[in-house]
mmCIF file with all atom_site columns, C-alpha atoms and ligand atoms in Angstrom:
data_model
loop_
_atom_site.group_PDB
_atom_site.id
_atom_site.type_symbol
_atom_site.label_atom_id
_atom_site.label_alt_id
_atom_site.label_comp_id
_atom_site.label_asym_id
_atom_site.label_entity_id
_atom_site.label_seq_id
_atom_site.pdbx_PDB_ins_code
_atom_site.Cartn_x
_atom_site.Cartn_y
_atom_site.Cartn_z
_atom_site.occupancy
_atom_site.B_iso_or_equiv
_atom_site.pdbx_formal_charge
_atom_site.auth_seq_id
_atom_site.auth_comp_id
_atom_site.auth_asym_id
_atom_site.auth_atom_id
_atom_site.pdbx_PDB_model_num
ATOM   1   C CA  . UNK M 1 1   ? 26.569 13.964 83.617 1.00 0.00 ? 1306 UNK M CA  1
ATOM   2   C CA  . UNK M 1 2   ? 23.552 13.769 81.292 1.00 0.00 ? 1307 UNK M CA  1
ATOM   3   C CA  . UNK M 1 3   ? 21.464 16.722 80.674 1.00 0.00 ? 1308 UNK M CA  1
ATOM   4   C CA  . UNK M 1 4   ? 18.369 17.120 79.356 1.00 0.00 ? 1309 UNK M CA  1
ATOM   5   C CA  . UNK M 1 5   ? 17.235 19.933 77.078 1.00 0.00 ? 1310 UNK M CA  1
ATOM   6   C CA  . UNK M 1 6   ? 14.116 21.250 75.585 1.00 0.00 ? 1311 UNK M CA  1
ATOM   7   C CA  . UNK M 1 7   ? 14.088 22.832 72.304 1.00 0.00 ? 1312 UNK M CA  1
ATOM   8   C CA  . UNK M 1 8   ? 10.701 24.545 71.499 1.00 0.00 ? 1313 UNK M CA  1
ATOM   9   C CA  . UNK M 1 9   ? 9.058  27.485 70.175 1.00 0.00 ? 1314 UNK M CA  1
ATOM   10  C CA  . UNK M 1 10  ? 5.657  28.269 71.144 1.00 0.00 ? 1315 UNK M CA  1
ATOM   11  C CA  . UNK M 1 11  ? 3.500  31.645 70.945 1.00 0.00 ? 1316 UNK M CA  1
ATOM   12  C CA  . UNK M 1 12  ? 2.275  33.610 73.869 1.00 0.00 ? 1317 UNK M CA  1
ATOM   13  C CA  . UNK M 1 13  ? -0.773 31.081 74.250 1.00 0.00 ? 1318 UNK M CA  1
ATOM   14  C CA  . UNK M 1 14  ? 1.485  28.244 74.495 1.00 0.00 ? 1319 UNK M CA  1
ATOM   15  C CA  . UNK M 1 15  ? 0.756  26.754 70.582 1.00 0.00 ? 1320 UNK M CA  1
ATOM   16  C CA  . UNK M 1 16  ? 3.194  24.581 69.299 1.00 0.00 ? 1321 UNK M CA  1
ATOM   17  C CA  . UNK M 1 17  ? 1.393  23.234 65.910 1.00 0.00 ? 1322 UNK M CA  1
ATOM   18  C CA  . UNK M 1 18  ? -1.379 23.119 63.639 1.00 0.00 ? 1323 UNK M CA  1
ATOM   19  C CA  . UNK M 1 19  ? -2.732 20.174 62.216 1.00 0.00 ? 1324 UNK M CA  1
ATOM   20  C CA  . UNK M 1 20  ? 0.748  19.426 61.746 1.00 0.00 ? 1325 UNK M CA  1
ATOM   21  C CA  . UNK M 1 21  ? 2.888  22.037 61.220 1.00 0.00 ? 1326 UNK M CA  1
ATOM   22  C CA  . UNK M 1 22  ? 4.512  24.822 62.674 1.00 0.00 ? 1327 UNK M CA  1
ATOM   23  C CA  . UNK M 1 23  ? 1.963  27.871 63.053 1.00 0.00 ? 1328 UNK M CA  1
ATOM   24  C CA  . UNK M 1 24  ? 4.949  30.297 61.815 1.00 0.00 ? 1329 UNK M CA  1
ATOM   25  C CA  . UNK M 1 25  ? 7.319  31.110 59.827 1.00 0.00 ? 1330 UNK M CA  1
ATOM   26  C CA  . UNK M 1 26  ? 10.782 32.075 61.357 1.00 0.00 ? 1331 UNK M CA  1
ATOM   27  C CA  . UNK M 1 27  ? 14.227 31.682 59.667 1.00 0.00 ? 1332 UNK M CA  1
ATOM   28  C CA  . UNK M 1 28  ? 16.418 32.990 62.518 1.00 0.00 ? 1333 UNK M CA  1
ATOM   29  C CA  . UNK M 1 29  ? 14.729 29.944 64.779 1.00 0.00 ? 1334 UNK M CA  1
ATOM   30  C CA  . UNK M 1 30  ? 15.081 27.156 62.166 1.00 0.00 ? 1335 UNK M CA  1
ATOM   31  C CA  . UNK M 1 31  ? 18.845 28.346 62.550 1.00 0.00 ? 1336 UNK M CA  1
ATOM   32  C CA  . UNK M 1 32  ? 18.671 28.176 66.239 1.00 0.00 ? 1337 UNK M CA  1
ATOM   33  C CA  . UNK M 1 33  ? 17.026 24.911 66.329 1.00 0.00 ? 1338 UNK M CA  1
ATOM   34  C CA  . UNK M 1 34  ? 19.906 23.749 63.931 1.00 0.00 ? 1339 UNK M CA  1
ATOM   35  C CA  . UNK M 1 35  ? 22.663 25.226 66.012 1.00 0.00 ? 1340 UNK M CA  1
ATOM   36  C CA  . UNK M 1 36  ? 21.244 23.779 69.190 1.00 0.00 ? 1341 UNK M CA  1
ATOM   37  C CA  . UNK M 1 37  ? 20.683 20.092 67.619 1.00 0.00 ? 1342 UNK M CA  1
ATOM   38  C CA  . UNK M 1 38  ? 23.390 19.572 65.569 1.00 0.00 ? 1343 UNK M CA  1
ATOM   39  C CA  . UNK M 1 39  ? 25.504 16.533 66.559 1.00 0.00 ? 1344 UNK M CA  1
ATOM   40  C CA  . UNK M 1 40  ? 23.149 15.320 69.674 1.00 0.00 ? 1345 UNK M CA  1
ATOM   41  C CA  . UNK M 1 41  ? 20.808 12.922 70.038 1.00 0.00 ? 1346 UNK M CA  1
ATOM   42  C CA  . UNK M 1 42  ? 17.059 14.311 69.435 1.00 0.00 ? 1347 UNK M CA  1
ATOM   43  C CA  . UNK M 1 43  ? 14.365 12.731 70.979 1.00 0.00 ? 1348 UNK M CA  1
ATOM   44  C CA  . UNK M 1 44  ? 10.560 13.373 68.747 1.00 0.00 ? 1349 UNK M CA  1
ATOM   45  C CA  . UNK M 1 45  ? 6.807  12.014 69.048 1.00 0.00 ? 1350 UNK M CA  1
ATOM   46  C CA  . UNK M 1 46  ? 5.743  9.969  66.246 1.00 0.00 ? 1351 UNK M CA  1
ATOM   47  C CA  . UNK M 1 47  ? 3.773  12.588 64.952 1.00 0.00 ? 1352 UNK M CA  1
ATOM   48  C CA  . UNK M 1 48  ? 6.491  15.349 65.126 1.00 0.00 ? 1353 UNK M CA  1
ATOM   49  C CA  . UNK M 1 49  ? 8.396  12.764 63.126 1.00 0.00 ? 1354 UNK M CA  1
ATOM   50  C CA  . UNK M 1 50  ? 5.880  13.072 60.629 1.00 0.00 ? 1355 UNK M CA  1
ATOM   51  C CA  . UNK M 1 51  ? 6.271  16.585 60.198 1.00 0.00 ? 1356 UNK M CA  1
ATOM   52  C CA  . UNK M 1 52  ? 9.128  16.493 58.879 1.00 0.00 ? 1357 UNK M CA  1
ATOM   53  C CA  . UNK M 1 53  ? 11.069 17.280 55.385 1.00 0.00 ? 1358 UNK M CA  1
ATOM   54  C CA  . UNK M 1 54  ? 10.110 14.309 53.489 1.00 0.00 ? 1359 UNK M CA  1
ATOM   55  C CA  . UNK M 1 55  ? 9.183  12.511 56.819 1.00 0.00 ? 1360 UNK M CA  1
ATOM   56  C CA  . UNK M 1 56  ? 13.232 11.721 57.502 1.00 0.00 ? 1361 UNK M CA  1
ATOM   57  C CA  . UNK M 1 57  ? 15.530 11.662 60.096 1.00 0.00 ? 1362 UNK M CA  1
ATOM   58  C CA  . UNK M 1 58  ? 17.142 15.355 60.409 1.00 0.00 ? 1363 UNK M CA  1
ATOM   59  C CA  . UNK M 1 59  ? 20.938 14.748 58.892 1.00 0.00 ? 1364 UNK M CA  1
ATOM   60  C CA  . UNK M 1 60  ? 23.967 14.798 61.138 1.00 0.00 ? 1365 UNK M CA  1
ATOM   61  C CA  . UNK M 1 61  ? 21.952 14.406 64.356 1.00 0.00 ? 1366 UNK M CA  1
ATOM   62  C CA  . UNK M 1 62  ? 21.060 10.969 66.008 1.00 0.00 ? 1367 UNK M CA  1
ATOM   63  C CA  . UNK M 1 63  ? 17.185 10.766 65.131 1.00 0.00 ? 1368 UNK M CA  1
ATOM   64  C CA  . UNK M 1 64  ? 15.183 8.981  68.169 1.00 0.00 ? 1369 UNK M CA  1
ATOM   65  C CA  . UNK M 1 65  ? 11.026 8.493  67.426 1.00 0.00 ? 1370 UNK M CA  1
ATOM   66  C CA  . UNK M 1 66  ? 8.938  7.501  69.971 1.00 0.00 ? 1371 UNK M CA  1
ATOM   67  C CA  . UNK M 1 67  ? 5.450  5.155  69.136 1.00 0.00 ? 1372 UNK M CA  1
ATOM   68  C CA  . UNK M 1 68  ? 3.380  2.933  70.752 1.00 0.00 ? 1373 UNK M CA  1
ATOM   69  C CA  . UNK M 1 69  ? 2.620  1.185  66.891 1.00 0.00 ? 1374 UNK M CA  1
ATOM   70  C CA  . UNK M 1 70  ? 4.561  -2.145 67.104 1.00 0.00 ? 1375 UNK M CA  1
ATOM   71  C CA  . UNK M 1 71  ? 6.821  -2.317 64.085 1.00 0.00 ? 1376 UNK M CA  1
ATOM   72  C CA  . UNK M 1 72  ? 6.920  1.080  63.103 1.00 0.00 ? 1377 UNK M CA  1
ATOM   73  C CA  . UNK M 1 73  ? 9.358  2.285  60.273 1.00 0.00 ? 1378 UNK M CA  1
ATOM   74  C CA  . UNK M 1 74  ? 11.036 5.328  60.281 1.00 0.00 ? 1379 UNK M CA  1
ATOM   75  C CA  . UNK M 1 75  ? 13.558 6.751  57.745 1.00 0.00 ? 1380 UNK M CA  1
ATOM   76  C CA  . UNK M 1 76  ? 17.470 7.726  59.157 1.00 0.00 ? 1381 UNK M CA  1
ATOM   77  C CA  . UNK M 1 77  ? 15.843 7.266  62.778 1.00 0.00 ? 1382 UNK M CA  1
ATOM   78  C CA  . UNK M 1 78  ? 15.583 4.878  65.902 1.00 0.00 ? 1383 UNK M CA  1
ATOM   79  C CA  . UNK M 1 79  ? 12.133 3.694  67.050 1.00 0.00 ? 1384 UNK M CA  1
ATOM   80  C CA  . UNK M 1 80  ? 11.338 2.840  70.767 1.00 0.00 ? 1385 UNK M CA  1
ATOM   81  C CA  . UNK M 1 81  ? 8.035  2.291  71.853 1.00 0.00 ? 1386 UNK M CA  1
ATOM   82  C CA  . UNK M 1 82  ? 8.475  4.744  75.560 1.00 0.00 ? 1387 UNK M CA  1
ATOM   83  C CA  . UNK M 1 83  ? 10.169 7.327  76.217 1.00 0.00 ? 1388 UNK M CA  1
ATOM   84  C CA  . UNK M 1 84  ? 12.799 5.603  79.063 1.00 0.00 ? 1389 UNK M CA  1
ATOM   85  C CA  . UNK M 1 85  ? 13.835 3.477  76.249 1.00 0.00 ? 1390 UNK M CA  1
ATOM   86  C CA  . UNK M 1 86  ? 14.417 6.345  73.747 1.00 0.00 ? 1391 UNK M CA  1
ATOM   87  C CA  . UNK M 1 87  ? 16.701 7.742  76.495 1.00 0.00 ? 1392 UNK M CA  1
ATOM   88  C CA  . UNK M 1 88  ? 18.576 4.763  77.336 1.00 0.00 ? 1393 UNK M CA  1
ATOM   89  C CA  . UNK M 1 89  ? 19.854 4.219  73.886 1.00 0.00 ? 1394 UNK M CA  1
ATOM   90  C CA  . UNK M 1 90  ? 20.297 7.738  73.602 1.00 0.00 ? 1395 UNK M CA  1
ATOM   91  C CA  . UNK M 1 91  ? 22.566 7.409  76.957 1.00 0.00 ? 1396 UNK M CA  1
ATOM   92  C CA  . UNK M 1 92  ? 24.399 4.313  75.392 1.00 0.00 ? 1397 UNK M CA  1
ATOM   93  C CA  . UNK M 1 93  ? 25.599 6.811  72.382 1.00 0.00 ? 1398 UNK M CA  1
ATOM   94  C CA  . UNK M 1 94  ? 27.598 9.079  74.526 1.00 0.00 ? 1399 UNK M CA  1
ATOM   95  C CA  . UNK M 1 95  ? 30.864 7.913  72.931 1.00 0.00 ? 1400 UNK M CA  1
ATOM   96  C CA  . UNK M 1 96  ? 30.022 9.739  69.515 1.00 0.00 ? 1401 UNK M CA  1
ATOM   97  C CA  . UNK M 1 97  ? 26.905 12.256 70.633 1.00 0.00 ? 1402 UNK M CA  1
ATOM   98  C CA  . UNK M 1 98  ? 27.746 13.417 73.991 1.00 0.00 ? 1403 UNK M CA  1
ATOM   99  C CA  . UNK M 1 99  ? 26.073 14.083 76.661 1.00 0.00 ? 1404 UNK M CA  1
ATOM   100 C CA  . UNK M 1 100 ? 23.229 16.543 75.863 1.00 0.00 ? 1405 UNK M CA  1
ATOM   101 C CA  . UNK M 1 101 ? 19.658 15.238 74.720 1.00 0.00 ? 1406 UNK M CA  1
ATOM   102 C CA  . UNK M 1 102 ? 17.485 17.196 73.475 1.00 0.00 ? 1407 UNK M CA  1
ATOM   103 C CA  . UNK M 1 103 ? 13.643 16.668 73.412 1.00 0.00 ? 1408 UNK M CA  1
ATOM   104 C CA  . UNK M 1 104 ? 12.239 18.504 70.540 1.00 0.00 ? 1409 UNK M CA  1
ATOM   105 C CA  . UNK M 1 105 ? 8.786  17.721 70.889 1.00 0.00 ? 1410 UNK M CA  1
ATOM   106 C CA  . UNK M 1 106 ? 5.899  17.916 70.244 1.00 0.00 ? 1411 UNK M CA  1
ATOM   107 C CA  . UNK M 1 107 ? 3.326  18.613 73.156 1.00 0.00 ? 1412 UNK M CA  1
ATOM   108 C CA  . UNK M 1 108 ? 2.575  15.224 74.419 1.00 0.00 ? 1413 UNK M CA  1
ATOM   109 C CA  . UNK M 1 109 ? 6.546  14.261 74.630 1.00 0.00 ? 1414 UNK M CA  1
ATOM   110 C CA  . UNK M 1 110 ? 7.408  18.054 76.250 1.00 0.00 ? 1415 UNK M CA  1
ATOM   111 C CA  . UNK M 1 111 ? 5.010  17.379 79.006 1.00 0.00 ? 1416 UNK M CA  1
ATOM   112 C CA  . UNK M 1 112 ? 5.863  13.587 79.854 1.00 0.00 ? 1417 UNK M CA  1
ATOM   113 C CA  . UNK M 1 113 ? 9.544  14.581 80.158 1.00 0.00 ? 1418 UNK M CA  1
ATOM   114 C CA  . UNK M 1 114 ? 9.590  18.455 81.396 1.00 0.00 ? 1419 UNK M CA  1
ATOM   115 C CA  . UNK M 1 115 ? 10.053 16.926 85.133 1.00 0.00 ? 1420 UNK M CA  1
ATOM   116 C CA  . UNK M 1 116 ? 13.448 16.030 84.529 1.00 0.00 ? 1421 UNK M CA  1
ATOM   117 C CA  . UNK M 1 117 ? 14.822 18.406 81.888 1.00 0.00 ? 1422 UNK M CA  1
ATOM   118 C CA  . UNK M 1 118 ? 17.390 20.501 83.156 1.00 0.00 ? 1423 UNK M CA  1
ATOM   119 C CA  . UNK M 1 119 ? 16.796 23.251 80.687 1.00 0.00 ? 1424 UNK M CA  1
ATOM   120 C CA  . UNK M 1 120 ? 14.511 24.946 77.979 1.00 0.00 ? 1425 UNK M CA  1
ATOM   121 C CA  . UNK M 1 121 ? 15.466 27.034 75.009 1.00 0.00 ? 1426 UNK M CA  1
ATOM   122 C CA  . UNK M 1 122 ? 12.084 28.572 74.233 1.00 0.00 ? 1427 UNK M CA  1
ATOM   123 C CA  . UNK M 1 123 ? 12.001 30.881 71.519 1.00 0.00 ? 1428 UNK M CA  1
ATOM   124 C CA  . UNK M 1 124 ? 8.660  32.986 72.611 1.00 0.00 ? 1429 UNK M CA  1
ATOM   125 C CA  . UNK M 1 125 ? 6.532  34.135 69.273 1.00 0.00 ? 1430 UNK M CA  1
ATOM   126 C CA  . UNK M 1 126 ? 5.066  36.869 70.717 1.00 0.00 ? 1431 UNK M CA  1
ATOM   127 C CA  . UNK M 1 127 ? 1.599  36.039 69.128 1.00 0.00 ? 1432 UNK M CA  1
ATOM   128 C CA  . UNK M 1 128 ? -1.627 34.636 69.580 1.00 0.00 ? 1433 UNK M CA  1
ATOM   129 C CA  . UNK M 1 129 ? -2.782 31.486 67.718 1.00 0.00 ? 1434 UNK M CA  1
ATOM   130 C CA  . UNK M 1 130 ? -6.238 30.582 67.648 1.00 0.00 ? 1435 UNK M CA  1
ATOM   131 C CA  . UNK M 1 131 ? -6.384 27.331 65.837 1.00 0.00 ? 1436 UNK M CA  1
ATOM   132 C CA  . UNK M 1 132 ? -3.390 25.735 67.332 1.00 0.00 ? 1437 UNK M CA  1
ATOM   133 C CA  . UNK M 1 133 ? -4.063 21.765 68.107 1.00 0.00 ? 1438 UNK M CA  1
ATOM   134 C CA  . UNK M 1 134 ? -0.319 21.021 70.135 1.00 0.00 ? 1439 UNK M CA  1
ATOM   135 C CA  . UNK M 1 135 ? 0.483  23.090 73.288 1.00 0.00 ? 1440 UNK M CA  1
ATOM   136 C CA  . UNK M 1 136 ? 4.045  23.625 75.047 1.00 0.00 ? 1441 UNK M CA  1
ATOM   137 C CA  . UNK M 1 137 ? 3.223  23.166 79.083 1.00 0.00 ? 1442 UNK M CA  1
ATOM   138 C CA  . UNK M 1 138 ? 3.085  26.150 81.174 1.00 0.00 ? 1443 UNK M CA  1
ATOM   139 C CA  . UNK M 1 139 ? 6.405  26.194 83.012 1.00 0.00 ? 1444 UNK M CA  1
ATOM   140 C CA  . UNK M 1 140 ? 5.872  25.349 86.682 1.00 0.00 ? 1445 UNK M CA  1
ATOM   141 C CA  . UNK M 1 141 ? 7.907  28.284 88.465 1.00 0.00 ? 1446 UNK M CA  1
ATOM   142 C CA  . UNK M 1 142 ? 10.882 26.488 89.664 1.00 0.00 ? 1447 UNK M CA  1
ATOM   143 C CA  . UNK M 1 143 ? 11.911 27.030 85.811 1.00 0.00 ? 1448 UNK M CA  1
ATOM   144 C CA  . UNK M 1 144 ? 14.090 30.546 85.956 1.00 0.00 ? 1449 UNK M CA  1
ATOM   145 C CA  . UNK M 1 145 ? 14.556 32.596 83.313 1.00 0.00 ? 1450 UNK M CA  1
ATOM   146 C CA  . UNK M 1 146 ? 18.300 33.117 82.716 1.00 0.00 ? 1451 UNK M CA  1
ATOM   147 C CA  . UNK M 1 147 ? 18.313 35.138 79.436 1.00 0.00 ? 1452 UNK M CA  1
ATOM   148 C CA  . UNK M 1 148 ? 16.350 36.163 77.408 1.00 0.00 ? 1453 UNK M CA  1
ATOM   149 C CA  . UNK M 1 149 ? 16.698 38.022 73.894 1.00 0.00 ? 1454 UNK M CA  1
ATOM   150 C CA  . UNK M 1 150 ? 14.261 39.745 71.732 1.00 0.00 ? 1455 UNK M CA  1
ATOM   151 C CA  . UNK M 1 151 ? 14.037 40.052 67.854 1.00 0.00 ? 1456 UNK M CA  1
ATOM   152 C CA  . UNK M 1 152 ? 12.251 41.256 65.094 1.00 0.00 ? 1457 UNK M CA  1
ATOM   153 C CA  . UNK M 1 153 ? 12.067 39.923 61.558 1.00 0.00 ? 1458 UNK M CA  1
ATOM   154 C CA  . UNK M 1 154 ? 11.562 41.623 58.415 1.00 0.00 ? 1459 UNK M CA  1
ATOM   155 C CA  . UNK M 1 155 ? 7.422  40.823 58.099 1.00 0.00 ? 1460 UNK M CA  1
ATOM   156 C CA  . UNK M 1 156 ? 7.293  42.506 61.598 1.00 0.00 ? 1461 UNK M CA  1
ATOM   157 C CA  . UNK M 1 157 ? 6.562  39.048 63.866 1.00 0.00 ? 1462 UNK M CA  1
ATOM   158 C CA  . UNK M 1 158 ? 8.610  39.506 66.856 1.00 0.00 ? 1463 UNK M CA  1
ATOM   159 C CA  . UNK M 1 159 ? 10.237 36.414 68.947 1.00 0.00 ? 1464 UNK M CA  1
ATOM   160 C CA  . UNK M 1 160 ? 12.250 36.030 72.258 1.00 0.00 ? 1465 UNK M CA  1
ATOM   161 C CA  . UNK M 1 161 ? 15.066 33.829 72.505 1.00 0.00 ? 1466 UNK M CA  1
ATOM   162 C CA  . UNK M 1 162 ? 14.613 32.725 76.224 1.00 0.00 ? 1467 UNK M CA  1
ATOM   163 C CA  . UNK M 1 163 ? 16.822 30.308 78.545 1.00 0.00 ? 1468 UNK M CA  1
ATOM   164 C CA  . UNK M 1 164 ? 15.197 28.306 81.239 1.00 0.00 ? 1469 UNK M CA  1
ATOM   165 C CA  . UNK M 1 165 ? 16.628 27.127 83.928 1.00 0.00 ? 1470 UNK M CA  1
ATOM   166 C CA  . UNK M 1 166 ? 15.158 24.058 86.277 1.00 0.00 ? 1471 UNK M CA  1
ATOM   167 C CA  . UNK M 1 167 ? 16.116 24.747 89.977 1.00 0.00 ? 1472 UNK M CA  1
ATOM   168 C CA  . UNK M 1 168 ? 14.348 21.548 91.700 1.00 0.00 ? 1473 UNK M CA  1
ATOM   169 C CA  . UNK M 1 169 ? 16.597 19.056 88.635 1.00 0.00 ? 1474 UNK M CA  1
HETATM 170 N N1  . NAP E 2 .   ? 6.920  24.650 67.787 1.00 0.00 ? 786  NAP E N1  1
HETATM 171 C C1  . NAP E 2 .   ? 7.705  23.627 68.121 1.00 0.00 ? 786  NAP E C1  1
HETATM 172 O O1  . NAP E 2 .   ? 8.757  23.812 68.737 1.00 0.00 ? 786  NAP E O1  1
HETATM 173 C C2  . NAP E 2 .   ? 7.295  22.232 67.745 1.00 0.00 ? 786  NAP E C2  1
HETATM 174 C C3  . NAP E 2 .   ? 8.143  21.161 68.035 1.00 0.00 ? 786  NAP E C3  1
HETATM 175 C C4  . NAP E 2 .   ? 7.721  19.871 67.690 1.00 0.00 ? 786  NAP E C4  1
HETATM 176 C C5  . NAP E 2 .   ? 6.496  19.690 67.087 1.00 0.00 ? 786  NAP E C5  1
HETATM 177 N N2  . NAP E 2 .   ? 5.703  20.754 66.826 1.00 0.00 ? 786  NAP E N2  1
HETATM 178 C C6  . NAP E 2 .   ? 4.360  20.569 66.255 1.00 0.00 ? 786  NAP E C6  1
HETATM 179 O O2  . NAP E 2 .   ? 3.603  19.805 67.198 1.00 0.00 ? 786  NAP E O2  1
HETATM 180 C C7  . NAP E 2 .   ? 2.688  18.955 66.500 1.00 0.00 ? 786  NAP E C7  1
HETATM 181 C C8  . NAP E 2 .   ? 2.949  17.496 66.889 1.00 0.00 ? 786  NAP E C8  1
HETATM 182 O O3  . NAP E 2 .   ? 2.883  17.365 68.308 1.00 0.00 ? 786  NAP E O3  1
HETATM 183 P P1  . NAP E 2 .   ? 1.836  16.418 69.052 1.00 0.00 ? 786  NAP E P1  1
HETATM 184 O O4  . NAP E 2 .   ? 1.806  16.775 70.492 1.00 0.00 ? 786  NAP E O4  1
HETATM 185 O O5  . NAP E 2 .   ? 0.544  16.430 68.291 1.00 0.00 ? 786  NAP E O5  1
HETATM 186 O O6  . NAP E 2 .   ? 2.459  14.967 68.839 1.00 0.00 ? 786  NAP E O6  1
HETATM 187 P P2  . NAP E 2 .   ? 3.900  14.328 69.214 1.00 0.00 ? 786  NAP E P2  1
HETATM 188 O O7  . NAP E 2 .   ? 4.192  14.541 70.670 1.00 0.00 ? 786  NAP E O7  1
HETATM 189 O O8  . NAP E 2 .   ? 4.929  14.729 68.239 1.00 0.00 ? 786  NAP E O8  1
HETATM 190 O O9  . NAP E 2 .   ? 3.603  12.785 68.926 1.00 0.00 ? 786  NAP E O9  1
HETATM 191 C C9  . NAP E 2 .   ? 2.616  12.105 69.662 1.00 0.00 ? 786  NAP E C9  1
HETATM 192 C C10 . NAP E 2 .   ? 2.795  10.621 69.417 1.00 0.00 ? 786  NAP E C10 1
HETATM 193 O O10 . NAP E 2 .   ? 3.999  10.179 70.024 1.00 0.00 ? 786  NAP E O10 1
HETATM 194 C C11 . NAP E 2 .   ? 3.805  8.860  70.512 1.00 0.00 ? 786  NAP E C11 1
HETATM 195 N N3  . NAP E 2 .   ? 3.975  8.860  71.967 1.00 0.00 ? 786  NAP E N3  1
HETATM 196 C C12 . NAP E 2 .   ? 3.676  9.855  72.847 1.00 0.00 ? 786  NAP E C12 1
HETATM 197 N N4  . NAP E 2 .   ? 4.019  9.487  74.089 1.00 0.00 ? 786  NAP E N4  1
HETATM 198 C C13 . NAP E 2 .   ? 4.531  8.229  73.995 1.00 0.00 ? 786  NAP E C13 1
HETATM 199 C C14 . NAP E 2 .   ? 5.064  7.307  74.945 1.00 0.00 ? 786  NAP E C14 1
HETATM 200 N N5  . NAP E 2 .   ? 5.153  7.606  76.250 1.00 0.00 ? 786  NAP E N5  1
HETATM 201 N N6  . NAP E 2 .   ? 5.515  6.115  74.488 1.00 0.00 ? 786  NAP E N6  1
HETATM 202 C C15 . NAP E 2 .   ? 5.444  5.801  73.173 1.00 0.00 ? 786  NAP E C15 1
HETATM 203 N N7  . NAP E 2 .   ? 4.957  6.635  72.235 1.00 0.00 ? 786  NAP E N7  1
HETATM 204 C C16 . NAP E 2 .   ? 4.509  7.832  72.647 1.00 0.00 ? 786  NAP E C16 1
HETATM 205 C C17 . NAP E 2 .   ? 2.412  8.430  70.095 1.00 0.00 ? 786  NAP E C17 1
HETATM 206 O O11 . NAP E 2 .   ? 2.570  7.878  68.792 1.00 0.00 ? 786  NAP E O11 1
HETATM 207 P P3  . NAP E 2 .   ? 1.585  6.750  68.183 1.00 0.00 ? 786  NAP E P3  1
HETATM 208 O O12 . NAP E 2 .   ? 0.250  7.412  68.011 1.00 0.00 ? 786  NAP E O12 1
HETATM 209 O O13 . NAP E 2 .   ? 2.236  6.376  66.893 1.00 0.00 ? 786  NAP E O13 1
HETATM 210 O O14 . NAP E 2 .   ? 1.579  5.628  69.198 1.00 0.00 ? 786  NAP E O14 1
HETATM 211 C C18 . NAP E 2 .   ? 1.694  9.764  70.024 1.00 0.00 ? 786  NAP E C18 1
HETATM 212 O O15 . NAP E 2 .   ? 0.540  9.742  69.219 1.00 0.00 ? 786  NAP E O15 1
HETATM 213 C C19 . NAP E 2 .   ? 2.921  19.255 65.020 1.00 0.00 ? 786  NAP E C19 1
HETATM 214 O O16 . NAP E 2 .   ? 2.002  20.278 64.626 1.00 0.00 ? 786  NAP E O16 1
HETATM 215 C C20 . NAP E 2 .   ? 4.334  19.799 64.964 1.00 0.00 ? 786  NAP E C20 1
HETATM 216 O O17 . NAP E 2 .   ? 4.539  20.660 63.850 1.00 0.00 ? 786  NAP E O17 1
HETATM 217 C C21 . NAP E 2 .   ? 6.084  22.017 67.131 1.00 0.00 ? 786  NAP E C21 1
#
């Protein structure tokens, strides 16, 4: 059975990014982003492609881009021009990805799939951001908290690691 994740961090507002890149900072959650990825099939906006490390696929992970730009080129990664595609293929790689996927963003992607994603990992930055330009969607309430775990890093920004649950999926 296929499952569909989210993977997201967002602050108390609901900001995701800043003209590009992440509005933070946060170690422990690149870690948990890694942990939670790692040998799955991840599903990004063009744009969140763009943000990343040299503007490459993420290694050992199967790299999935979504863009309406007809021949679009993307480095260690598999273009589709909607999102049902980008899930197809990503179904048709079971055999050596399993049968997670995980949506990692950013806003526009989120909120197109969030009615059929089973779950959310949300790591809450418990913060404010004024100048943020890509938003996480409020969660409608048939998304249940399950867990939820609080930290605190060294420069004193604080950050829940909370599980979501979709009861109506
Ligand atoms: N905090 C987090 O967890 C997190 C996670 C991911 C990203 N981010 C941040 O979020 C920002 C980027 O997010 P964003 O919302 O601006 O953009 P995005 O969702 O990453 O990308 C948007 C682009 O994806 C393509 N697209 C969207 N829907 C599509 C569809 N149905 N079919 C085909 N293509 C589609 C379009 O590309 P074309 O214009 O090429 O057609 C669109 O312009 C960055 O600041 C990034 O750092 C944060």
């Amino acid at each position: 059975m296929f499952s569909i994740v989210h993977v997201v961090a967002a602050s108390e507002n609901n900001v995701i990014g800043v003209k590009g890149d992440l509005p933070w900072h946060i170690p422990e959650d690149l870690q948990f982003f890694k942990d939670a990825t790692i040998h799955k099939p991840i599903i990004m906006g063009r744009k969140t492609f763009e943000s990343l490390p040299n503007k490459k696929g993420l290694p050992k992970r199967l790299n999935i881009v979504i863009t309406k730009q007809e021949n679009y080129k993307a480095e260690n990664a598999h273009v589709f021009n909607s999102l049902e595609k980008a899930l197809d293929f990503a179904k048709s790689q079971k055999d050596q990805y399993g049968e997670e996927l995980c949506i990692i963003g950013g806003g526009e992607i989120f909120k197109q799939s969030l009615e059929f994603t089973q779950k959310v990992f949300l790591t809450r930055v418990h913060t404010e951001i004024q100048d943020g330009d890509a938003f996480y969607p409020e969660l409608p309430d048939h998304f249940k908290k399950i867990e939820s775990i609080k930290k605190t890093q060294e420069d004193g920004l604080s950050y829940s690691f909370e599980t979501f649950e979709n009861k109506k999926a």
